[in-house]
PDB file of C-alpha atoms in Angstrom:
ATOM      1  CA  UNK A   1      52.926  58.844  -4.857  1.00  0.00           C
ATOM      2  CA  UNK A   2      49.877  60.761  -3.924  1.00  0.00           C
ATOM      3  CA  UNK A   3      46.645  59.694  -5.792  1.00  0.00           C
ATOM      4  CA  UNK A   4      43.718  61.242  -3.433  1.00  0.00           C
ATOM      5  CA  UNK A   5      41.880  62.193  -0.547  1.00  0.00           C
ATOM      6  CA  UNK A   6      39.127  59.920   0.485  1.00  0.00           C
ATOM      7  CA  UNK A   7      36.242  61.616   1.945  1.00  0.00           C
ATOM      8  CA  UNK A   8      33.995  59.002   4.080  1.00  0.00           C
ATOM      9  CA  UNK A   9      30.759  60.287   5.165  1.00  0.00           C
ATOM     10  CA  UNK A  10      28.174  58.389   7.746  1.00  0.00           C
ATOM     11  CA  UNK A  11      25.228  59.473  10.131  1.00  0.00           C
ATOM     12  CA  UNK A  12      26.894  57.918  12.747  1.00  0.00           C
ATOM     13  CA  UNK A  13      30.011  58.717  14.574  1.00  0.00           C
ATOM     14  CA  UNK A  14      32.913  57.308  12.871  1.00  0.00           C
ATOM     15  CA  UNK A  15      35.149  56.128  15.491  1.00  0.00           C
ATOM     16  CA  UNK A  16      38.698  54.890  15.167  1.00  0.00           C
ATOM     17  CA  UNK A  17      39.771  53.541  11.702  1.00  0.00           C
ATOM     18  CA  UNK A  18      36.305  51.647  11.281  1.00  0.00           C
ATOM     19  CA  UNK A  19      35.446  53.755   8.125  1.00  0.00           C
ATOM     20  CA  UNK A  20      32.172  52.886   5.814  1.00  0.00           C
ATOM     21  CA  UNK A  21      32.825  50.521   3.432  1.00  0.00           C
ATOM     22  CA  UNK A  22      33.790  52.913   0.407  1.00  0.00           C
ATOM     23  CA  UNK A  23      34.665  56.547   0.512  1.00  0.00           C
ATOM     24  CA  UNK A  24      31.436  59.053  -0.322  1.00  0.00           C
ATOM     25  CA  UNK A  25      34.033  61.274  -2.322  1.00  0.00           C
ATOM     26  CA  UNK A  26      37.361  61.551  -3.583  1.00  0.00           C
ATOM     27  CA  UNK A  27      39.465  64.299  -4.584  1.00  0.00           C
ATOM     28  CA  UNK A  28      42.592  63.629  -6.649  1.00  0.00           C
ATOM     29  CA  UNK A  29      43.708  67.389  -6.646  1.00  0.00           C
ATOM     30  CA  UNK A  30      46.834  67.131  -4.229  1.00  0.00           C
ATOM     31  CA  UNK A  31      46.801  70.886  -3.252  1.00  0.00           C
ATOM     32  CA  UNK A  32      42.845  70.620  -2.863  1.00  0.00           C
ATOM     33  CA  UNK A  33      41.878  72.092   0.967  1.00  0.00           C
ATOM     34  CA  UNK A  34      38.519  72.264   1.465  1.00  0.00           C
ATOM     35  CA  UNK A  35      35.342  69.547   0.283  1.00  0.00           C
ATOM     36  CA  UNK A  36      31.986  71.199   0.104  1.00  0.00           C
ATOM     37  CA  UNK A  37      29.365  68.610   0.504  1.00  0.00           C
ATOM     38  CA  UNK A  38      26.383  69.630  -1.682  1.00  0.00           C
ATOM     39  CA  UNK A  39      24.252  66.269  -1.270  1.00  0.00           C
ATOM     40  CA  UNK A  40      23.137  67.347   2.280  1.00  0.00           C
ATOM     41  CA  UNK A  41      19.170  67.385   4.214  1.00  0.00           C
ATOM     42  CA  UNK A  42      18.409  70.379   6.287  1.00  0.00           C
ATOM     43  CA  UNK A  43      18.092  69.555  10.309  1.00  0.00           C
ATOM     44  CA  UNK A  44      20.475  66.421   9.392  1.00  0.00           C
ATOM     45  CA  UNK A  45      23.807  65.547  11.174  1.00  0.00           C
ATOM     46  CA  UNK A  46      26.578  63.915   9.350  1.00  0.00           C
ATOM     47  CA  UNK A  47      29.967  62.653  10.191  1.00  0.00           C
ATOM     48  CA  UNK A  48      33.105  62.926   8.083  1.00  0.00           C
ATOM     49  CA  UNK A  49      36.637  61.482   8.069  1.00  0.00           C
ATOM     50  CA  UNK A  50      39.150  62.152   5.899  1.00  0.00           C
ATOM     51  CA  UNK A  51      42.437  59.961   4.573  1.00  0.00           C
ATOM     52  CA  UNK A  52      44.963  60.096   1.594  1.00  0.00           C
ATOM     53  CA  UNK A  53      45.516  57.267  -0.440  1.00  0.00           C
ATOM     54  CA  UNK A  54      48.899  56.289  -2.820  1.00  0.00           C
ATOM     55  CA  UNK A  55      49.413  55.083  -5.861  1.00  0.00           C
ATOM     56  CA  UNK A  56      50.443  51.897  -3.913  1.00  0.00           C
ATOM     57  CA  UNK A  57      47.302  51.309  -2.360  1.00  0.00           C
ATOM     58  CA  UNK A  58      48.336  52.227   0.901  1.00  0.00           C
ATOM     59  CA  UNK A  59      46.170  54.394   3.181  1.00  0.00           C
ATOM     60  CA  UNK A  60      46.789  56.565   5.655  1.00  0.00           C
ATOM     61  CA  UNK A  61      45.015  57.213   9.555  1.00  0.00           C
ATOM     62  CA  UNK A  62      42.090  58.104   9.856  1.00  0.00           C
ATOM     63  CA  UNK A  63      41.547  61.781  10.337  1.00  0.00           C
ATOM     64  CA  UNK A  64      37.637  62.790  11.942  1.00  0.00           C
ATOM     65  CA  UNK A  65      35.778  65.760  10.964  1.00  0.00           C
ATOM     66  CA  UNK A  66      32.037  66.933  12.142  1.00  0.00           C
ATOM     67  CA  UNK A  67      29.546  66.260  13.771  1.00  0.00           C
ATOM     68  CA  UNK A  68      28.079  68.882  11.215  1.00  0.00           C
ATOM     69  CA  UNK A  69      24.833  69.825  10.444  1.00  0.00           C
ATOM     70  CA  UNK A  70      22.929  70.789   6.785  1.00  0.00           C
ATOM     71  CA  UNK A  71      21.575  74.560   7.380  1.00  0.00           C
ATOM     72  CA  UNK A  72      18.147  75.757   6.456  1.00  0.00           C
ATOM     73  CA  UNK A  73      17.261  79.198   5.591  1.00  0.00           C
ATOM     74  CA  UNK A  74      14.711  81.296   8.495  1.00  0.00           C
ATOM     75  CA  UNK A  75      11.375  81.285   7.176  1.00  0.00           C
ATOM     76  CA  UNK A  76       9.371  84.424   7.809  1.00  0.00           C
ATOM     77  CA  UNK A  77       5.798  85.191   7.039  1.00  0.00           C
ATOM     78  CA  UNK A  78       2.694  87.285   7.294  1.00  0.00           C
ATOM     79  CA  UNK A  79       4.580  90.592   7.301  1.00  0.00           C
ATOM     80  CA  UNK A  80       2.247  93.684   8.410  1.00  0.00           C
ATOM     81  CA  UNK A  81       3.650  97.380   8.572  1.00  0.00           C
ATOM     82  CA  UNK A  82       1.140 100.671  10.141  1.00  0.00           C
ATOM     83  CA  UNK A  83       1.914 103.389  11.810  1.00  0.00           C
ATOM     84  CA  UNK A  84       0.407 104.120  14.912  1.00  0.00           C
ATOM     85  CA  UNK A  85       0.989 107.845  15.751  1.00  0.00           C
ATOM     86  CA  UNK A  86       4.591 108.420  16.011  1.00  0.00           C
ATOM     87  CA  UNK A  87       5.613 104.761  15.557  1.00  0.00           C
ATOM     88  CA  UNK A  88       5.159 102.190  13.033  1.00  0.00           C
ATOM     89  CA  UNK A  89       4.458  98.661  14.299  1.00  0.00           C
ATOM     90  CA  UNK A  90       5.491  95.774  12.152  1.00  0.00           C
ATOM     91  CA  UNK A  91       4.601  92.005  12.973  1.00  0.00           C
ATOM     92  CA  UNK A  92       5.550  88.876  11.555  1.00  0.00           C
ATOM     93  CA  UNK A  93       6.029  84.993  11.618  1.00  0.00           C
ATOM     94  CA  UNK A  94       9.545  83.937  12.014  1.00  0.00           C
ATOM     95  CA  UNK A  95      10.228  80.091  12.432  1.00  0.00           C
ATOM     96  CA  UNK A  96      14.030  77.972  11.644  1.00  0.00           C
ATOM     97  CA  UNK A  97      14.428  74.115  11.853  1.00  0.00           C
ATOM     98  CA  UNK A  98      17.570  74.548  13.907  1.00  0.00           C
ATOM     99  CA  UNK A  99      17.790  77.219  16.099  1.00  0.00           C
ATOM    100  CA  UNK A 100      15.246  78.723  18.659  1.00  0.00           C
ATOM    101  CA  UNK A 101      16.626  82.390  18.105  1.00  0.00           C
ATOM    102  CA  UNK A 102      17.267  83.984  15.249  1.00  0.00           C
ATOM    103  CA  UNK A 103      18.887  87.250  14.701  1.00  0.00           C
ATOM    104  CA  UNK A 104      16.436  89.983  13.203  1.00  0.00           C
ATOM    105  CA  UNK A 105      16.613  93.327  11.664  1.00  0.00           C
ATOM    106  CA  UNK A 106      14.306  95.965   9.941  1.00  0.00           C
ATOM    107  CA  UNK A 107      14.905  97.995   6.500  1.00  0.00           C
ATOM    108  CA  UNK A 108      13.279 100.434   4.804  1.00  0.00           C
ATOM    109  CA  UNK A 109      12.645 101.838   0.996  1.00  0.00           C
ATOM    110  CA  UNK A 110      11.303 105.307   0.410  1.00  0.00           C
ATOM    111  CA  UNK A 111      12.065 104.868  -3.208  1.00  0.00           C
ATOM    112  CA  UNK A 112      15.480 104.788  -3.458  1.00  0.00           C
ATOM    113  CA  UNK A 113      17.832 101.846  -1.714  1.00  0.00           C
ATOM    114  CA  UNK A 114      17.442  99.624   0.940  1.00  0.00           C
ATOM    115  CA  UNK A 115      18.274 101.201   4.711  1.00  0.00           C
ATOM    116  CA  UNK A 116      18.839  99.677   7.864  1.00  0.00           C
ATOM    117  CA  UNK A 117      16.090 101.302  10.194  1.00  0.00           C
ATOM    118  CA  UNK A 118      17.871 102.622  13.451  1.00  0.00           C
ATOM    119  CA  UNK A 119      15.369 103.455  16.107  1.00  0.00           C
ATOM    120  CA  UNK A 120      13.929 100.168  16.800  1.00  0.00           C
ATOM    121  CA  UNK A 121      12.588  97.982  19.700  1.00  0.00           C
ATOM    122  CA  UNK A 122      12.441  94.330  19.096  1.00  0.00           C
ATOM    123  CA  UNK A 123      15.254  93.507  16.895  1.00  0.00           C
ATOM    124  CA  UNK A 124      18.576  91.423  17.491  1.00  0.00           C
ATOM    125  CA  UNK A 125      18.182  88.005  18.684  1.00  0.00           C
ATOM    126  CA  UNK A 126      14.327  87.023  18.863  1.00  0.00           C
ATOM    127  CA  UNK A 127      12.752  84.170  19.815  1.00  0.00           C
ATOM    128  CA  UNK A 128      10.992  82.105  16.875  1.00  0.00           C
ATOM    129  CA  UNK A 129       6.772  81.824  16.815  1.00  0.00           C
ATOM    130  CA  UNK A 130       4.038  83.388  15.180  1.00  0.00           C
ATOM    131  CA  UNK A 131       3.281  87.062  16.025  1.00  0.00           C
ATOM    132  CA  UNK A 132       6.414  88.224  16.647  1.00  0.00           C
ATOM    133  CA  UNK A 133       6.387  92.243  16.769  1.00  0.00           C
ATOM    134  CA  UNK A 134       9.037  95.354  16.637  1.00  0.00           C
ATOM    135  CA  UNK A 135       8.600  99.310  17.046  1.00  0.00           C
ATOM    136  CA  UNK A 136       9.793 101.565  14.626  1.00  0.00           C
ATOM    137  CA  UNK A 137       9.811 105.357  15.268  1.00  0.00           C
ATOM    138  CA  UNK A 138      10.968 106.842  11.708  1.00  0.00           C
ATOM    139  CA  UNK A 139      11.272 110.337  12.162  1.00  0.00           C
ATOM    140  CA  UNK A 140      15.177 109.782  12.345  1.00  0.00           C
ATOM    141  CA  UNK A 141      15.590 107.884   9.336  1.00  0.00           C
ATOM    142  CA  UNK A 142      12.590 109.599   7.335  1.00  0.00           C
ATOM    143  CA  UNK A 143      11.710 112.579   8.145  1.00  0.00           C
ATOM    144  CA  UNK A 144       9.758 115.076   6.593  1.00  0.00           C
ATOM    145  CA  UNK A 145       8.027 112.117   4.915  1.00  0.00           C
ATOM    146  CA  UNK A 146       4.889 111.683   3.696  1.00  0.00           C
ATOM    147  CA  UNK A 147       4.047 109.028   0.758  1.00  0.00           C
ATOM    148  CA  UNK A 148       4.175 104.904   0.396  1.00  0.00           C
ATOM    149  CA  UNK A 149       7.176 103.184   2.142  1.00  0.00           C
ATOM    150  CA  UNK A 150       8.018  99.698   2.504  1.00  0.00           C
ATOM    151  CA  UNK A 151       9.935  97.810   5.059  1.00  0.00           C
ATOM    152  CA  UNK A 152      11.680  94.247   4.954  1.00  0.00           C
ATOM    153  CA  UNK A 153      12.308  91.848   7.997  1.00  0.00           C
ATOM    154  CA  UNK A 154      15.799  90.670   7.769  1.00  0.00           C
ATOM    155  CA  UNK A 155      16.385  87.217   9.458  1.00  0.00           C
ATOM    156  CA  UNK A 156      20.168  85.490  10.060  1.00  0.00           C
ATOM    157  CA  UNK A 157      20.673  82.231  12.174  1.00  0.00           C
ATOM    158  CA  UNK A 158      24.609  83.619  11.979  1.00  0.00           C
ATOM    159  CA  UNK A 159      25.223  80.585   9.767  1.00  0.00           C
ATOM    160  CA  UNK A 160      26.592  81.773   6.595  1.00  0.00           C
ATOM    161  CA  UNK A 161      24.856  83.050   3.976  1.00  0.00           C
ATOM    162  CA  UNK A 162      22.322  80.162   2.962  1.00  0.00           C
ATOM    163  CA  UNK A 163      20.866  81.489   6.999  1.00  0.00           C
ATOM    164  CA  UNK A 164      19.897  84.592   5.394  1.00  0.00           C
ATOM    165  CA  UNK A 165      16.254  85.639   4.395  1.00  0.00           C
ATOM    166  CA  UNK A 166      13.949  88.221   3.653  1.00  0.00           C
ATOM    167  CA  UNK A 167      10.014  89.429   3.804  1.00  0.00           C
ATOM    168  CA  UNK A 168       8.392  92.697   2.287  1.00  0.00           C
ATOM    169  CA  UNK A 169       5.785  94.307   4.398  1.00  0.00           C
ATOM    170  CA  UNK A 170       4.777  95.668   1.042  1.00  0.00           C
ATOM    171  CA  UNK A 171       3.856  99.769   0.736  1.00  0.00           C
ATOM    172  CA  UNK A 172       2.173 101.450   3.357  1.00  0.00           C
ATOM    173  CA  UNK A 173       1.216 105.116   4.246  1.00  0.00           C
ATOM    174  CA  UNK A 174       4.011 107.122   6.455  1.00  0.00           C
ATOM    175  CA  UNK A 175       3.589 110.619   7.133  1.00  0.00           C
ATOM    176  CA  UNK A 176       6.746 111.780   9.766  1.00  0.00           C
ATOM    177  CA  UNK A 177       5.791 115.659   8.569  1.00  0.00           C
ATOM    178  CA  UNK A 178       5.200 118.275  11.035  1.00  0.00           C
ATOM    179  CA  UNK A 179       2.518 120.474  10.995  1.00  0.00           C
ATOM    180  CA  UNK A 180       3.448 123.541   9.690  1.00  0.00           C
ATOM    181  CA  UNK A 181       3.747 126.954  11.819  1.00  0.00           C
ATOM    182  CA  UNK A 182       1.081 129.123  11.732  1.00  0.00           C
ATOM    183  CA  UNK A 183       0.919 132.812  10.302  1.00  0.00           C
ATOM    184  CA  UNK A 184      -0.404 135.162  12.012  1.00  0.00           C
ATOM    185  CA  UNK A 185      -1.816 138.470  10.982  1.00  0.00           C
ATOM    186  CA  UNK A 186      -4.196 141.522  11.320  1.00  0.00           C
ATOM    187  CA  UNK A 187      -6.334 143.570   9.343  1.00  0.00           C
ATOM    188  CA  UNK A 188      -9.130 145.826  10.896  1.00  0.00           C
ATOM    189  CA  UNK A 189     -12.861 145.192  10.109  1.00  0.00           C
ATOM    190  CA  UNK A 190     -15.032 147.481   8.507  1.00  0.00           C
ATOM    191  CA  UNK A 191     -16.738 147.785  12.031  1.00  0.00           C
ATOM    192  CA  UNK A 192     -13.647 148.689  14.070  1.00  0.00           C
ATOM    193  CA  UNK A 193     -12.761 145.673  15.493  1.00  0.00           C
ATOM    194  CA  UNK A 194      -9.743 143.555  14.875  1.00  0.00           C
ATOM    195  CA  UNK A 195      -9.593 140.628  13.456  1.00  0.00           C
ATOM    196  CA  UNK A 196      -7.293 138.332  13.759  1.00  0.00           C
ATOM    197  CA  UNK A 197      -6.675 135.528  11.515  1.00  0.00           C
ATOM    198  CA  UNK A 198      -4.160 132.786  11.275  1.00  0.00           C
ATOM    199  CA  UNK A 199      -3.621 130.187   8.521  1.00  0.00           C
ATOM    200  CA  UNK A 200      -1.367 127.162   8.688  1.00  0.00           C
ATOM    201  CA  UNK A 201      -2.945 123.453   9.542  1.00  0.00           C
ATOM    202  CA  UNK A 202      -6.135 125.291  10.072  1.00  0.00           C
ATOM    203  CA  UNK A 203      -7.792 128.419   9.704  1.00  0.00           C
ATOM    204  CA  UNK A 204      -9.822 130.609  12.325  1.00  0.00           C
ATOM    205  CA  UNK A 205     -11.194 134.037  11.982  1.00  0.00           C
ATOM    206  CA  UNK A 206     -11.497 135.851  15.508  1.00  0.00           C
ATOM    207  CA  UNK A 207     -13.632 139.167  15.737  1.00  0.00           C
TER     208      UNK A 207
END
């Protein structure tokens, strides 16, 4: 009769049926199908193998699992959001302990929820270092703006979520408003001569 699966765990390959000497977990639950090991180091590779034991004592071949690898979460730092004209430039540190790319994203808050920004240069897969920079033009996904806005830098090494993470830029100023049109209109002076005058972003008197 069934009485477990023996979970055997090493930092070395496990070849064959040369197994360590007792299992690093067992689980008794005969319709059990998955193990999550929780006692894992970031940037570490470990080797599994798998059998089932009886109630006899007798156990079975040895089945190998892994290489596999604990996962660390991106690290990102020194976020910095201004707009520049048109555009708002946003740099940052981004560094993982296992990959050399890391898949990036921007989003933005006007006060409401969290958006994924649209028009932007430098996201997707980016390589990892200090001073890493994307271009935002907002006028698409803001406009007619003009107040505080925050973005976040949204980093995913694509290996599940514990190789998610996030970094506020914290507010800045954003104005995507046009100038208004101006008005124009005409009145005579008391010397004859027309004046023109037109109000809007600025005001000029003509004579």
């Amino acid at each position: 009769d069934f009485k477990s699966f023996n979970i055997y765990r090493s930092s070395q390959p496990i070849a064959g049926d040369v197994l360590p000497p007792v299992p690093f977990h067992q689980v008794s639950d005969p319709n059990a199908i998955q193990f999550i090991d929780t006692a894992v180091v970031n940037g570490f590779t470990y080797h599994y193998a798998v059998t089932v034991s009886d109630t006899a004592g007798n156990e079975s071949e040895v089945a190998g699992i892994g290489p596999a690898r604990g996962n660390s979460t991106p690290v990102l730092g020194n976020i910095s959001a201004s707009q520049n004209g048109l555009e708002v430039r946003v740099t940052y540190d981004l560094h993982d302990a296992e990959d050399e790319k890391v898949g990036v994203k921007l989003l933005y808050n006007t006060g409401g929820n969290w958006l994924l920004a649209r028009d932007v240069v430098g996201i997707g897969e980016q390589q990892i270092g200090n001073g890493r920079a994307m271009t935002w033009n907002p006028s698409g996904d803001a406009p007619d703006f003009d107040g505080a806005l925050r973005v976040w830098v949204l980093a995913d090494d694509a290996r599940g979520p514990n190789g998610v993470s996030y970094a506020d830029s914290g507010e800045f100023s954003l104005d995507t408003k046009k100038p208004s049109a101006p008005i124009f209109y005409a009145s005579p002076s008391l010397t004859n001569n027309p004046v023109v005058v037109f109000s809007g972003e600025k005001e000029m008197l003509l004579q």
